[in-house]
mmCIF file of C-alpha atoms and ligand atoms in Angstrom:
data_model
loop_
_atom_site.group_PDB
_atom_site.id
_atom_site.type_symbol
_atom_site.label_atom_id
_atom_site.label_comp_id
_atom_site.label_asym_id
_atom_site.label_seq_id
_atom_site.Cartn_x
_atom_site.Cartn_y
_atom_site.Cartn_z
ATOM 1 C CA UNK F 716 73.328 -74.645 -22.594
ATOM 2 C CA UNK F 717 71.978 -78.208 -22.236
ATOM 3 C CA UNK F 718 72.296 -79.980 -18.835
ATOM 4 C CA UNK F 719 73.774 -83.236 -18.132
ATOM 5 C CA UNK F 720 73.556 -85.619 -14.864
ATOM 6 C CA UNK F 721 77.045 -86.898 -13.556
ATOM 7 C CA UNK F 722 76.012 -90.629 -13.376
ATOM 8 C CA UNK F 723 73.474 -91.553 -10.797
ATOM 9 C CA UNK F 724 74.629 -88.961 -8.257
ATOM 10 C CA UNK F 725 71.735 -86.528 -8.869
ATOM 11 C CA UNK F 726 74.371 -83.871 -9.726
ATOM 12 C CA UNK F 727 73.239 -81.906 -12.629
ATOM 13 C CA UNK F 728 75.698 -79.419 -14.507
ATOM 14 C CA UNK F 729 76.087 -77.847 -17.733
ATOM 15 C CA UNK F 730 77.043 -80.098 -20.584
ATOM 16 C CA UNK F 731 80.304 -78.156 -20.588
ATOM 17 C CA UNK F 732 82.076 -76.858 -17.486
ATOM 18 C CA UNK F 733 85.053 -74.436 -17.401
ATOM 19 C CA UNK F 734 88.450 -75.650 -16.343
ATOM 20 C CA UNK F 735 89.854 -72.858 -14.400
ATOM 21 C CA UNK F 736 93.407 -74.053 -13.634
ATOM 22 C CA UNK F 737 94.951 -72.013 -16.552
ATOM 23 C CA UNK F 738 93.620 -68.699 -15.178
ATOM 24 C CA UNK F 739 96.078 -68.869 -12.315
ATOM 25 C CA UNK F 740 98.654 -71.716 -12.923
ATOM 26 C CA UNK F 741 100.438 -74.259 -15.341
ATOM 27 C CA UNK F 742 100.281 -72.576 -18.730
ATOM 28 C CA UNK F 743 102.441 -69.409 -18.232
ATOM 29 C CA UNK F 744 101.616 -66.290 -16.111
ATOM 30 C CA UNK F 745 98.325 -65.903 -14.432
ATOM 31 C CA UNK F 746 95.581 -63.909 -16.107
ATOM 32 C CA UNK F 747 95.163 -60.359 -14.722
ATOM 33 C CA UNK F 748 92.707 -60.589 -11.888
ATOM 34 C CA UNK F 749 89.794 -58.392 -13.384
ATOM 35 C CA UNK F 750 90.131 -60.060 -16.722
ATOM 36 C CA UNK F 751 89.878 -63.436 -15.051
ATOM 37 C CA UNK F 752 86.808 -62.383 -13.067
ATOM 38 C CA UNK F 753 85.069 -61.027 -16.226
ATOM 39 C CA UNK F 754 86.071 -64.463 -18.105
ATOM 40 C CA UNK F 755 84.446 -66.481 -15.233
ATOM 41 C CA UNK F 756 81.168 -64.252 -15.266
ATOM 42 C CA UNK F 757 81.198 -64.568 -19.119
ATOM 43 C CA UNK F 758 81.149 -68.239 -18.902
ATOM 44 C CA UNK F 759 78.092 -68.227 -16.496
ATOM 45 C CA UNK F 760 76.312 -65.773 -18.682
ATOM 46 C CA UNK F 761 76.878 -68.228 -21.519
ATOM 47 C CA UNK F 762 75.212 -71.010 -19.530
ATOM 48 C CA UNK F 763 78.313 -72.650 -18.005
ATOM 49 C CA UNK F 764 77.510 -73.470 -14.327
ATOM 50 C CA UNK F 765 80.102 -76.054 -13.552
ATOM 51 C CA UNK F 766 83.560 -74.514 -12.535
ATOM 52 C CA UNK F 767 86.690 -76.684 -11.718
ATOM 53 C CA UNK F 768 89.209 -75.595 -9.322
ATOM 54 C CA UNK F 769 91.868 -77.264 -6.986
ATOM 55 C CA UNK F 770 93.829 -76.253 -3.823
ATOM 56 C CA UNK F 771 96.763 -76.893 -5.915
ATOM 57 C CA UNK F 772 95.874 -74.270 -8.768
ATOM 58 C CA UNK F 773 98.243 -71.375 -7.775
ATOM 59 C CA UNK F 774 98.329 -72.907 -5.136
ATOM 60 C CA UNK F 775 95.276 -71.536 -3.405
ATOM 61 C CA UNK F 776 94.869 -68.384 -5.669
ATOM 62 C CA UNK F 777 92.508 -69.935 -8.109
ATOM 63 C CA UNK F 778 90.027 -70.884 -5.434
ATOM 64 C CA UNK F 779 90.060 -67.381 -4.071
ATOM 65 C CA UNK F 780 89.610 -66.243 -7.545
ATOM 66 C CA UNK F 781 86.459 -68.229 -8.156
ATOM 67 C CA UNK F 782 85.046 -67.304 -4.683
ATOM 68 C CA UNK F 783 85.122 -63.702 -5.630
ATOM 69 C CA UNK F 784 84.051 -64.031 -9.314
ATOM 70 C CA UNK F 785 81.147 -66.461 -8.462
ATOM 71 C CA UNK F 786 79.894 -64.837 -5.383
ATOM 72 C CA UNK F 787 77.090 -62.915 -7.092
ATOM 73 C CA UNK F 788 75.571 -66.198 -8.536
ATOM 74 C CA UNK F 789 76.831 -68.681 -5.926
ATOM 75 C CA UNK F 790 73.535 -70.308 -5.509
ATOM 76 C CA UNK F 791 73.419 -71.089 -9.359
ATOM 77 C CA UNK F 792 76.803 -72.777 -9.843
ATOM 78 C CA UNK F 793 78.373 -76.049 -8.946
ATOM 79 C CA UNK F 794 81.813 -75.583 -7.694
ATOM 80 C CA UNK F 795 84.248 -78.518 -7.802
ATOM 81 C CA UNK F 796 87.691 -78.481 -6.022
ATOM 82 C CA UNK F 797 90.342 -81.019 -5.136
ATOM 83 C CA UNK F 798 92.631 -81.988 -2.253
ATOM 84 C CA UNK F 799 95.575 -84.392 -2.181
ATOM 85 C CA UNK F 800 98.955 -82.854 -2.730
ATOM 86 C CA UNK F 801 101.060 -81.994 0.407
ATOM 87 C CA UNK F 802 100.634 -78.169 1.153
ATOM 88 C CA UNK F 803 98.794 -78.059 -2.183
ATOM 89 C CA UNK F 804 101.982 -78.524 -4.058
ATOM 90 C CA UNK F 805 102.179 -81.443 -6.519
ATOM 91 C CA UNK F 806 106.026 -81.135 -6.439
ATOM 92 C CA UNK F 807 105.774 -82.048 -2.638
ATOM 93 C CA UNK F 808 104.133 -85.290 -3.317
ATOM 94 C CA UNK F 809 100.730 -86.725 -2.069
ATOM 95 C CA UNK F 810 99.003 -86.237 1.105
ATOM 96 C CA UNK F 811 95.227 -87.654 1.556
ATOM 97 C CA UNK F 812 95.395 -88.384 5.318
ATOM 98 C CA UNK F 813 92.062 -87.841 6.742
ATOM 99 C CA UNK F 814 93.237 -84.965 9.054
ATOM 100 C CA UNK F 815 94.752 -83.160 6.015
ATOM 101 C CA UNK F 816 91.501 -83.689 4.060
ATOM 102 C CA UNK F 817 89.393 -82.062 6.761
ATOM 103 C CA UNK F 818 92.015 -78.945 7.063
ATOM 104 C CA UNK F 819 92.160 -78.536 3.229
ATOM 105 C CA UNK F 820 88.269 -78.426 3.059
ATOM 106 C CA UNK F 821 88.080 -75.834 5.856
ATOM 107 C CA UNK F 822 90.786 -73.633 4.136
ATOM 108 C CA UNK F 823 89.149 -74.290 0.538
ATOM 109 C CA UNK F 824 85.552 -73.190 1.976
ATOM 110 C CA UNK F 825 87.280 -70.067 3.422
ATOM 111 C CA UNK F 826 89.021 -69.138 0.085
ATOM 112 C CA UNK F 827 85.881 -69.872 -2.011
ATOM 113 C CA UNK F 828 83.704 -67.872 0.473
ATOM 114 C CA UNK F 829 81.018 -70.531 0.755
ATOM 115 C CA UNK F 830 79.741 -73.025 3.231
ATOM 116 C CA UNK F 831 79.857 -76.175 0.927
ATOM 117 C CA UNK F 832 81.610 -77.395 -1.940
ATOM 118 C CA UNK F 833 79.354 -79.267 -4.381
ATOM 119 C CA UNK F 834 81.911 -81.782 -5.795
ATOM 120 C CA UNK F 835 85.201 -82.591 -3.849
ATOM 121 C CA UNK F 836 87.842 -84.796 -5.721
ATOM 122 C CA UNK F 837 90.747 -86.528 -4.380
ATOM 123 C CA UNK F 838 93.233 -85.216 -6.936
ATOM 124 C CA UNK F 839 95.419 -88.351 -7.110
ATOM 125 C CA UNK F 840 95.067 -91.590 -5.385
ATOM 126 C CA UNK F 841 97.584 -91.639 -2.365
ATOM 127 C CA UNK F 842 99.333 -95.171 -2.008
ATOM 128 C CA UNK F 843 100.012 -94.245 1.646
ATOM 129 C CA UNK F 844 96.346 -94.011 2.619
ATOM 130 C CA UNK F 845 93.703 -96.543 1.654
ATOM 131 C CA UNK F 846 91.058 -95.315 -0.300
ATOM 132 C CA UNK F 847 88.436 -96.570 2.015
ATOM 133 C CA UNK F 848 89.788 -94.152 4.658
ATOM 134 C CA UNK F 849 89.905 -91.422 2.107
ATOM 135 C CA UNK F 850 86.091 -91.956 1.279
ATOM 136 C CA UNK F 851 85.378 -92.312 4.828
ATOM 137 C CA UNK F 852 86.810 -88.868 5.652
ATOM 138 C CA UNK F 853 84.943 -87.289 2.750
ATOM 139 C CA UNK F 854 81.663 -89.111 3.999
ATOM 140 C CA UNK F 855 81.942 -87.292 7.363
ATOM 141 C CA UNK F 856 82.373 -83.860 5.582
ATOM 142 C CA UNK F 857 79.232 -84.847 3.542
ATOM 143 C CA UNK F 858 77.328 -85.766 6.740
ATOM 144 C CA UNK F 859 78.315 -82.273 8.028
ATOM 145 C CA UNK F 860 76.885 -80.589 4.960
ATOM 146 C CA UNK F 861 80.271 -79.135 3.848
ATOM 147 C CA UNK F 862 80.722 -81.303 0.945
ATOM 148 C CA UNK F 863 77.869 -82.517 -1.268
ATOM 149 C CA UNK F 864 79.523 -85.025 -3.667
ATOM 150 C CA UNK F 865 82.655 -87.092 -3.750
ATOM 151 C CA UNK F 866 84.885 -87.292 -6.867
ATOM 152 C CA UNK F 867 88.532 -89.006 -7.783
ATOM 153 C CA UNK F 868 90.852 -87.969 -10.479
ATOM 154 C CA UNK F 869 93.019 -90.282 -12.257
ATOM 155 C CA UNK F 870 92.081 -93.245 -10.187
ATOM 156 C CA UNK F 871 92.176 -96.802 -11.370
ATOM 157 C CA UNK F 872 89.419 -99.072 -11.654
ATOM 158 C CA UNK F 873 90.069 -100.960 -8.476
ATOM 159 C CA UNK F 874 90.481 -97.680 -6.455
ATOM 160 C CA UNK F 875 87.045 -96.508 -7.844
ATOM 161 C CA UNK F 876 85.197 -99.632 -6.844
ATOM 162 C CA UNK F 877 86.742 -99.644 -3.355
ATOM 163 C CA UNK F 878 86.146 -96.033 -2.675
ATOM 164 C CA UNK F 879 82.589 -96.226 -4.151
ATOM 165 C CA UNK F 880 81.770 -99.110 -1.845
ATOM 166 C CA UNK F 881 82.245 -96.549 1.229
ATOM 167 C CA UNK F 882 80.844 -93.455 -0.343
ATOM 168 C CA UNK F 883 79.284 -93.279 -3.801
ATOM 169 C CA UNK F 884 81.653 -91.404 -6.084
ATOM 170 C CA UNK F 885 79.641 -88.971 -8.179
ATOM 171 C CA UNK F 886 82.313 -88.350 -10.843
ATOM 172 C CA UNK F 887 85.829 -89.502 -12.073
ATOM 173 C CA UNK F 888 87.950 -86.574 -13.542
ATOM 174 C CA UNK F 889 90.726 -87.934 -15.766
ATOM 175 C CA UNK F 890 92.393 -86.975 -19.090
ATOM 176 C CA UNK F 891 90.382 -88.051 -22.073
ATOM 177 C CA UNK F 892 90.478 -86.582 -25.567
ATOM 178 C CA UNK F 893 91.073 -87.270 -29.238
ATOM 179 C CA UNK F 894 94.640 -87.960 -28.347
ATOM 180 C CA UNK F 895 94.406 -89.710 -25.078
ATOM 181 C CA UNK F 896 91.699 -92.603 -25.149
ATOM 182 C CA UNK F 897 93.007 -94.865 -22.489
ATOM 183 C CA UNK F 898 89.949 -94.519 -20.371
ATOM 184 C CA UNK F 899 87.943 -96.281 -22.890
ATOM 185 C CA UNK F 900 89.603 -99.468 -22.124
ATOM 186 C CA UNK F 901 88.810 -100.090 -18.475
ATOM 187 C CA UNK F 902 87.556 -96.972 -16.966
ATOM 188 C CA UNK F 903 84.518 -96.082 -18.850
ATOM 189 C CA UNK F 904 83.145 -99.541 -18.473
ATOM 190 C CA UNK F 905 83.449 -99.303 -14.757
ATOM 191 C CA UNK F 906 81.905 -95.920 -14.645
ATOM 192 C CA UNK F 907 79.013 -97.051 -16.490
ATOM 193 C CA UNK F 908 78.536 -99.961 -14.460
ATOM 194 C CA UNK F 909 78.515 -97.983 -11.146
ATOM 195 C CA UNK F 910 76.537 -95.118 -12.583
ATOM 196 C CA UNK F 911 79.489 -92.566 -11.994
ATOM 197 C CA UNK F 912 79.933 -89.421 -14.121
ATOM 198 C CA UNK F 913 83.132 -88.706 -16.220
ATOM 199 C CA UNK F 914 84.711 -85.386 -16.444
ATOM 200 C CA UNK F 915 87.449 -85.169 -19.069
ATOM 201 C CA UNK F 916 90.329 -82.919 -18.197
ATOM 202 C CA UNK F 917 92.547 -81.494 -20.951
ATOM 203 C CA UNK F 918 89.780 -82.208 -23.521
ATOM 204 C CA UNK F 919 91.422 -79.955 -25.981
ATOM 205 C CA UNK F 920 94.904 -81.783 -25.401
ATOM 206 C CA UNK F 921 96.217 -78.864 -23.686
ATOM 207 C CA UNK F 922 95.497 -76.754 -26.587
ATOM 208 C CA UNK F 923 97.346 -79.049 -29.072
ATOM 209 C CA UNK F 924 94.220 -80.313 -30.672
ATOM 210 C CA UNK F 925 92.979 -76.753 -31.548
ATOM 211 C CA UNK F 926 95.779 -76.279 -34.231
ATOM 212 C CA UNK F 927 96.973 -73.185 -32.156
ATOM 213 C CA UNK F 928 100.218 -74.825 -31.193
ATOM 214 C CA UNK F 929 102.678 -76.226 -33.633
ATOM 215 C CA UNK F 930 106.349 -77.373 -33.437
ATOM 216 C CA UNK F 931 107.643 -73.752 -33.521
ATOM 217 C CA UNK F 932 105.393 -72.393 -30.625
ATOM 218 C CA UNK F 933 107.372 -71.297 -27.760
ATOM 219 C CA UNK F 934 106.049 -71.763 -24.207
ATOM 220 C CA UNK F 935 106.465 -69.385 -21.506
ATOM 221 C CA UNK F 936 109.479 -70.439 -18.989
ATOM 222 C CA UNK F 937 107.092 -71.679 -16.388
ATOM 223 C CA UNK F 938 104.514 -73.432 -18.840
ATOM 224 C CA UNK F 939 103.974 -76.997 -17.753
ATOM 225 C CA UNK F 940 104.073 -78.068 -21.324
ATOM 226 C CA UNK F 941 107.811 -77.493 -21.473
ATOM 227 C CA UNK F 942 108.197 -80.689 -19.462
ATOM 228 C CA UNK F 943 105.509 -82.836 -21.190
ATOM 229 C CA UNK F 944 107.026 -85.352 -23.557
ATOM 230 C CA UNK F 945 104.175 -85.161 -25.825
ATOM 231 C CA UNK F 946 104.861 -81.461 -26.308
ATOM 232 C CA UNK F 947 108.600 -81.969 -27.219
ATOM 233 C CA UNK F 948 109.297 -80.126 -30.700
ATOM 234 C CA UNK F 949 109.816 -83.637 -32.046
ATOM 235 C CA UNK F 950 106.610 -85.064 -31.001
ATOM 236 C CA UNK F 951 104.722 -81.859 -32.077
ATOM 237 C CA UNK F 952 106.036 -82.272 -35.468
ATOM 238 C CA UNK F 953 104.876 -85.998 -35.351
ATOM 239 C CA UNK F 954 101.542 -85.369 -33.914
ATOM 240 C CA UNK F 955 100.632 -82.595 -36.476
ATOM 241 C CA UNK F 956 99.046 -85.074 -38.638
ATOM 242 C CA UNK F 957 96.199 -85.443 -36.010
ATOM 243 C CA UNK F 958 95.763 -81.634 -36.185
ATOM 244 C CA UNK F 959 95.465 -81.786 -39.856
ATOM 245 C CA UNK F 960 92.933 -84.565 -40.050
ATOM 246 C CA UNK F 961 90.873 -82.816 -37.186
ATOM 247 C CA UNK F 962 90.908 -79.602 -39.338
ATOM 248 C CA UNK F 963 89.567 -81.245 -42.386
ATOM 249 C CA UNK F 964 86.642 -82.920 -40.405
ATOM 250 C CA UNK F 965 86.000 -79.463 -38.753
ATOM 251 C CA UNK F 966 85.761 -77.549 -42.108
ATOM 252 C CA UNK F 967 83.425 -80.162 -43.207
ATOM 253 C CA UNK F 968 81.128 -79.360 -40.408
ATOM 254 C CA UNK F 969 81.548 -75.650 -40.598
ATOM 255 C CA UNK F 970 83.196 -75.715 -37.033
ATOM 256 C CA UNK F 971 86.426 -75.434 -35.373
ATOM 257 C CA UNK F 972 88.738 -78.066 -34.182
ATOM 258 C CA UNK F 973 88.252 -77.181 -30.636
ATOM 259 C CA UNK F 974 84.409 -77.572 -31.192
ATOM 260 C CA UNK F 975 84.871 -81.005 -33.004
ATOM 261 C CA UNK F 976 87.138 -82.199 -30.189
ATOM 262 C CA UNK F 977 84.556 -81.188 -27.433
ATOM 263 C CA UNK F 978 81.517 -82.534 -29.482
ATOM 264 C CA UNK F 979 83.368 -85.813 -30.002
ATOM 265 C CA UNK F 980 83.616 -86.102 -26.145
ATOM 266 C CA UNK F 981 80.044 -85.126 -25.659
ATOM 267 C CA UNK F 982 78.932 -87.763 -28.206
ATOM 268 C CA UNK F 983 80.750 -90.709 -26.413
ATOM 269 C CA UNK F 984 78.330 -91.093 -23.430
ATOM 270 C CA UNK F 985 75.493 -88.781 -21.962
ATOM 271 C CA UNK F 986 77.233 -88.683 -18.760
ATOM 272 C CA UNK F 987 80.345 -87.175 -19.761
ATOM 273 C CA UNK F 988 81.079 -83.359 -19.099
ATOM 274 C CA UNK F 989 84.224 -82.065 -20.485
ATOM 275 C CA UNK F 990 85.936 -78.954 -18.803
ATOM 276 C CA UNK F 991 88.013 -77.046 -21.412
ATOM 277 C CA UNK F 992 90.018 -74.305 -20.047
ATOM 278 C CA UNK F 993 90.971 -70.946 -21.796
ATOM 279 C CA UNK F 994 92.087 -67.292 -20.676
ATOM 280 C CA UNK F 995 90.412 -65.761 -23.687
ATOM 281 C CA UNK F 996 86.801 -64.572 -24.103
ATOM 282 C CA UNK F 997 86.517 -65.294 -27.694
ATOM 283 C CA UNK F 998 87.781 -68.987 -27.356
ATOM 284 C CA UNK F 999 85.447 -69.257 -24.496
ATOM 285 C CA UNK F 1000 82.447 -68.469 -26.711
ATOM 286 C CA UNK F 1001 83.972 -70.807 -29.382
ATOM 287 C CA UNK F 1002 84.390 -73.726 -26.990
ATOM 288 C CA UNK F 1003 80.957 -73.210 -25.524
ATOM 289 C CA UNK F 1004 79.617 -73.343 -29.243
ATOM 290 C CA UNK F 1005 80.492 -77.209 -29.116
ATOM 291 C CA UNK F 1006 77.530 -78.002 -26.782
ATOM 292 C CA UNK F 1007 75.212 -77.290 -29.699
ATOM 293 C CA UNK F 1008 77.394 -79.045 -32.377
ATOM 294 C CA UNK F 1009 75.798 -82.582 -33.136
ATOM 295 C CA UNK F 1010 78.064 -85.175 -34.538
ATOM 296 C CA UNK F 1011 76.035 -87.777 -36.627
ATOM 297 C CA UNK F 1012 76.928 -91.425 -36.687
ATOM 298 C CA UNK F 1013 78.529 -90.951 -39.909
ATOM 299 C CA UNK F 1014 80.815 -88.064 -38.600
ATOM 300 C CA UNK F 1015 81.747 -90.308 -35.558
ATOM 301 C CA UNK F 1016 82.559 -93.134 -37.955
ATOM 302 C CA UNK F 1017 84.836 -90.822 -40.168
ATOM 303 C CA UNK F 1018 86.633 -89.523 -36.944
ATOM 304 C CA UNK F 1019 87.023 -93.131 -35.765
ATOM 305 C CA UNK F 1020 88.362 -94.042 -39.184
ATOM 306 C CA UNK F 1021 90.859 -91.101 -39.266
ATOM 307 C CA UNK F 1022 92.101 -91.723 -35.757
ATOM 308 C CA UNK F 1023 92.851 -95.296 -36.331
ATOM 309 C CA UNK F 1024 95.406 -94.321 -38.895
ATOM 310 C CA UNK F 1025 97.216 -92.141 -36.632
ATOM 311 C CA UNK F 1026 99.661 -92.839 -33.782
ATOM 312 C CA UNK F 1027 100.070 -90.255 -31.327
ATOM 313 C CA UNK F 1028 103.470 -90.134 -29.807
ATOM 314 C CA UNK F 1029 104.907 -88.947 -26.673
ATOM 315 C CA UNK F 1030 104.066 -89.452 -23.033
ATOM 316 C CA UNK F 1031 101.370 -87.335 -21.433
ATOM 317 C CA UNK F 1032 103.251 -86.682 -18.173
ATOM 318 C CA UNK F 1033 107.076 -86.635 -17.323
ATOM 319 C CA UNK F 1034 108.101 -89.771 -15.418
ATOM 320 C CA UNK F 1035 107.946 -88.233 -11.986
ATOM 321 C CA UNK F 1036 104.272 -87.385 -12.247
ATOM 322 C CA UNK F 1037 103.410 -90.509 -14.392
ATOM 323 C CA UNK F 1038 103.636 -92.603 -11.423
ATOM 324 C CA UNK F 1039 100.710 -90.707 -9.612
ATOM 325 C CA UNK F 1040 98.101 -91.577 -12.488
ATOM 326 C CA UNK F 1041 95.786 -94.710 -13.107
ATOM 327 C CA UNK F 1042 96.484 -96.074 -9.447
HETATM 328 N N1 LIG R 937 92.594 -83.489 -12.341
HETATM 329 C C1 LIG R 937 93.641 -83.048 -12.853
HETATM 330 O O1 LIG R 937 94.694 -83.593 -12.634
HETATM 331 C C2 LIG R 937 93.715 -82.023 -13.995
HETATM 332 C C3 LIG R 937 94.842 -82.020 -14.884
HETATM 333 C C4 LIG R 937 94.788 -80.912 -15.902
HETATM 334 C C5 LIG R 937 93.691 -80.270 -15.950
HETATM 335 N N2 LIG R 937 92.651 -80.213 -15.139
HETATM 336 C C6 LIG R 937 91.370 -79.386 -15.238
HETATM 337 O O2 LIG R 937 90.978 -79.577 -16.621
HETATM 338 C C7 LIG R 937 90.985 -78.221 -17.100
HETATM 339 C C8 LIG R 937 91.203 -78.225 -18.685
HETATM 340 O O3 LIG R 937 92.377 -78.819 -18.989
HETATM 341 P P1 LIG R 937 93.700 -78.055 -19.575
HETATM 342 O O4 LIG R 937 93.588 -76.479 -19.159
HETATM 343 O O5 LIG R 937 94.797 -78.785 -18.912
HETATM 344 O O6 LIG R 937 93.644 -78.287 -21.170
HETATM 345 P P2 LIG R 937 92.527 -77.941 -22.217
HETATM 346 O O7 LIG R 937 91.303 -77.566 -21.749
HETATM 347 O O8 LIG R 937 92.670 -79.170 -23.222
HETATM 348 O O9 LIG R 937 93.327 -76.907 -22.926
HETATM 349 C C9 LIG R 937 93.616 -75.681 -22.460
HETATM 350 C C10 LIG R 937 94.704 -74.995 -23.360
HETATM 351 O O10 LIG R 937 94.028 -74.755 -24.635
HETATM 352 C C11 LIG R 937 93.928 -73.383 -25.091
HETATM 353 N N3 LIG R 937 92.718 -73.184 -25.838
HETATM 354 C C12 LIG R 937 91.543 -73.382 -25.147
HETATM 355 N N4 LIG R 937 90.503 -73.212 -26.034
HETATM 356 C C13 LIG R 937 91.086 -72.977 -27.242
HETATM 357 C C14 LIG R 937 90.531 -72.716 -28.550
HETATM 358 N N5 LIG R 937 89.367 -72.648 -28.871
HETATM 359 N N6 LIG R 937 91.498 -72.438 -29.574
HETATM 360 C C15 LIG R 937 92.875 -72.657 -29.155
HETATM 361 N N7 LIG R 937 93.275 -72.629 -28.154
HETATM 362 C C16 LIG R 937 92.514 -72.965 -27.022
HETATM 363 C C17 LIG R 937 94.149 -72.537 -23.778
HETATM 364 O O11 LIG R 937 95.020 -71.575 -24.084
HETATM 365 P P3 LIG R 937 94.478 -69.986 -23.846
HETATM 366 O O12 LIG R 937 94.163 -70.021 -22.367
HETATM 367 O O13 LIG R 937 95.368 -69.159 -24.465
HETATM 368 O O14 LIG R 937 93.060 -70.009 -24.674
HETATM 369 C C18 LIG R 937 95.050 -73.543 -22.977
HETATM 370 O O15 LIG R 937 96.493 -73.440 -23.138
HETATM 371 C C19 LIG R 937 91.832 -77.363 -16.239
HETATM 372 O O16 LIG R 937 91.653 -76.028 -16.304
HETATM 373 C C20 LIG R 937 91.699 -78.012 -14.893
HETATM 374 O O17 LIG R 937 90.551 -77.352 -14.284
HETATM 375 C C21 LIG R 937 92.670 -81.344 -14.252
#
């Protein structure tokens, strides 16, 4: 798989990474351990070297899984993890105090079975702790060699600038996809100006853009999508038009919707590296196929025209989590 540079950081990764959250957390029951190890190794064999986890995924168990699965290829992969929720639990609120960051990094290193984290993100900006202090705490960990690069997630333009002035931000990880394009307004220009890479999460719209989900899909009881307004039955019905249009474009390219959704992101900027997630080997291979799907300027114009005629409905987070984004 082709490699990309995350901005000016010097961090080079495969054009597509693997989002590992769903292997342990958020979208129904965790994948059985051996199957998850196999999937992670298959991703590596297909050229993926960029693996995305977080203290909060599980919590904790996703990092342990990656530590075990990637041990044989540790020196050939880039592991990204995140701190920022109290006790690693989003439901308990935010905690980016410097002492907490240090303690979380020590615990993450143990779970990952490693001596360094290539990319450490603040999962959400914490209004109680100035971003300068957060960047300063990560800077110390960088000086100690425990962390190689600093990232932020769902941070607003001002927070990015302030943090970057203390310690260069290598990458921002925020939601960005064919059905959530807000980062184009303010965020992408700031990243371009500062030379920061962008890692779109939920690049497949949490599965919706692939066409595998419709208004009748029943999610497992603990699936996060049950509380996401955009996934209410009514909104799934309203948003089906986007899936339909994407299907027609994909058919025209001899590709799948998932591949077009990922290739579209890759076509936006050379410093964008999406991290689709899947628990299924055949979908892993399908998604990775997007790295070699080139969209022409005519294709991109056709997608833009089609999107302009569709209004996506429904918030991407429930109100209590919405307040944590874009700070
Ligand atoms: N920083 C943050 O706050 C944040 C938030 C959310 C996510 N993330 C990161 O971003 C990664 C990706 O985001 P995501 O998992 O939310 O969403 P996503 O990658 O947009 O979609 C994942 C969902 O799509 C399904 N899927 C994947 N490939 C498919 C295909 N080819 N055809 C049909 N369905 C397919 C998966 O189901 P199956 O497993 O059944 O294939 C899964 O339910 C996460 O793993 C995590 O690492 C970060």
